[in-house]
Tab-separated table of C-alpha atoms in Angstrom:
chain	number	residue	atom	x	y	z
A	1	MET	CA	-24.731	21.666	94.115
A	2	THR	CA	-24.925	17.962	93.416
A	3	ASP	CA	-21.953	15.666	92.882
A	4	ALA	CA	-22.853	15.403	89.185
A	5	GLU	CA	-22.835	19.195	88.797
A	6	ALA	CA	-19.528	19.384	90.647
A	7	MET	CA	-18.076	16.708	88.336
A	8	GLU	CA	-19.133	18.781	85.328
A	9	VAL	CA	-17.413	21.877	86.725
A	10	LEU	CA	-14.387	19.784	87.647
A	11	SER	CA	-14.084	18.456	84.099
A	12	LYS	CA	-13.984	22.040	82.780
A	13	LEU	CA	-11.346	23.204	85.281
A	14	HIS	CA	-8.496	21.003	84.008
A	15	GLY	CA	-6.746	21.519	87.324
A	16	GLY	CA	-5.206	18.145	87.955
A	17	ASP	CA	-4.970	16.516	91.352
A	18	ARG	CA	-1.934	18.377	92.738
A	19	ARG	CA	-3.058	20.794	95.422
A	20	SER	CA	-1.354	23.873	94.003
A	21	THR	CA	-2.529	23.371	90.413
A	22	PHE	CA	-6.047	22.596	91.567
A	23	ALA	CA	-6.195	25.812	93.622
A	24	GLN	CA	-4.942	27.753	90.599
A	25	ALA	CA	-7.688	26.223	88.449
A	26	LEU	CA	-10.328	27.213	91.024
A	27	PHE	CA	-9.182	30.849	91.090
A	28	PRO	CA	-7.996	32.156	87.708
A	29	ASP	CA	-5.146	34.682	87.673
A	30	ASP	CA	-6.322	38.270	88.065
A	31	PRO	CA	-3.500	40.716	87.263
A	32	THR	CA	-5.389	43.558	88.947
A	33	LYS	CA	-5.214	41.825	92.348
A	34	TYR	CA	-1.684	40.390	92.335
A	35	ARG	CA	1.696	41.862	91.391
A	36	SER	CA	3.011	38.686	89.803
A	37	HIS	CA	2.026	35.223	88.677
A	38	GLY	CA	4.008	33.718	91.561
A	39	GLU	CA	2.250	35.883	94.134
A	40	TRP	CA	-1.120	34.782	92.745
A	41	ALA	CA	-0.152	31.095	92.750
A	42	LYS	CA	0.991	31.252	96.365
A	43	ALA	CA	-2.053	33.257	97.488
A	44	VAL	CA	-4.650	30.894	96.011
A	45	GLY	CA	-2.903	27.809	97.373
A	46	THR	CA	-2.711	29.390	100.799
A	47	ARG	CA	-6.383	30.387	100.610
A	48	VAL	CA	-7.582	26.837	99.981
A	49	ALA	CA	-5.389	25.397	102.748
A	50	HIS	CA	-6.523	28.127	105.145
A	51	ASP	CA	-10.194	27.523	104.353
A	52	ILE	CA	-9.817	23.790	104.933
A	53	HIS	CA	-8.254	24.408	108.339
A	54	THR	CA	-10.540	27.214	109.522
A	55	ASP	CA	-14.011	26.366	108.169
A	56	PRO	CA	-15.351	23.686	110.538
A	57	LEU	CA	-17.774	22.150	108.031
A	58	LEU	CA	-15.230	22.019	105.200
A	59	CYS	CA	-12.588	20.666	107.568
A	60	GLN	CA	-14.899	17.916	108.783
A	61	ARG	CA	-15.909	16.929	105.248
A	62	MET	CA	-12.349	16.922	103.932
A	63	HIS	CA	-11.043	14.825	106.835
A	64	ALA	CA	-13.940	12.397	106.382
A	65	LEU	CA	-12.743	12.020	102.780
A	66	GLY	CA	-9.199	11.198	103.920
A	67	TYR	CA	-7.597	14.639	103.736
A	68	GLU	CA	-4.178	14.853	105.383
A	69	PRO	CA	-2.235	18.120	105.678
A	70	ARG	CA	1.066	18.393	103.806
A	71	LYS	CA	0.222	15.698	101.273
A	72	GLN	CA	0.796	16.279	97.600
A	73	GLY	CA	-2.619	15.927	95.972
A	74	TYR	CA	-6.374	15.711	96.409
A	75	THR	CA	-8.474	12.646	95.724
A	76	LEU	CA	-11.357	12.920	93.277
A	77	GLU	CA	-13.837	13.015	96.160
A	78	GLN	CA	-11.896	15.816	97.852
A	79	ARG	CA	-11.785	17.837	94.617
A	80	ILE	CA	-15.551	17.399	94.214
A	81	GLU	CA	-16.056	18.651	97.781
A	82	LEU	CA	-13.867	21.696	97.130
A	83	VAL	CA	-15.738	22.540	93.928
A	84	LYS	CA	-19.021	22.306	95.804
A	85	TYR	CA	-17.621	24.573	98.532
A	86	TYR	CA	-16.215	27.284	96.260
A	87	ARG	CA	-18.853	27.226	93.511
A	88	ARG	CA	-22.001	27.258	95.638
């Protein structure tokens, strides 16, 4: 996926730059998988953070783009990288 394609997907997500809302935009709520909206929100946020820390390639790319754990939001470049990772 190119950066332009990722930007197009990103514009349709309407997720914002906060990490939790962006993760929720990447993974829409599926009531068949989660017992509550809160459980879903926590699970998808945890999934993105876990993937960043455990996938060596994603971790390297995110840190090269200035990612720092426990910060509040993602930069545009980081969001593009995450879209490319999850929508390949």
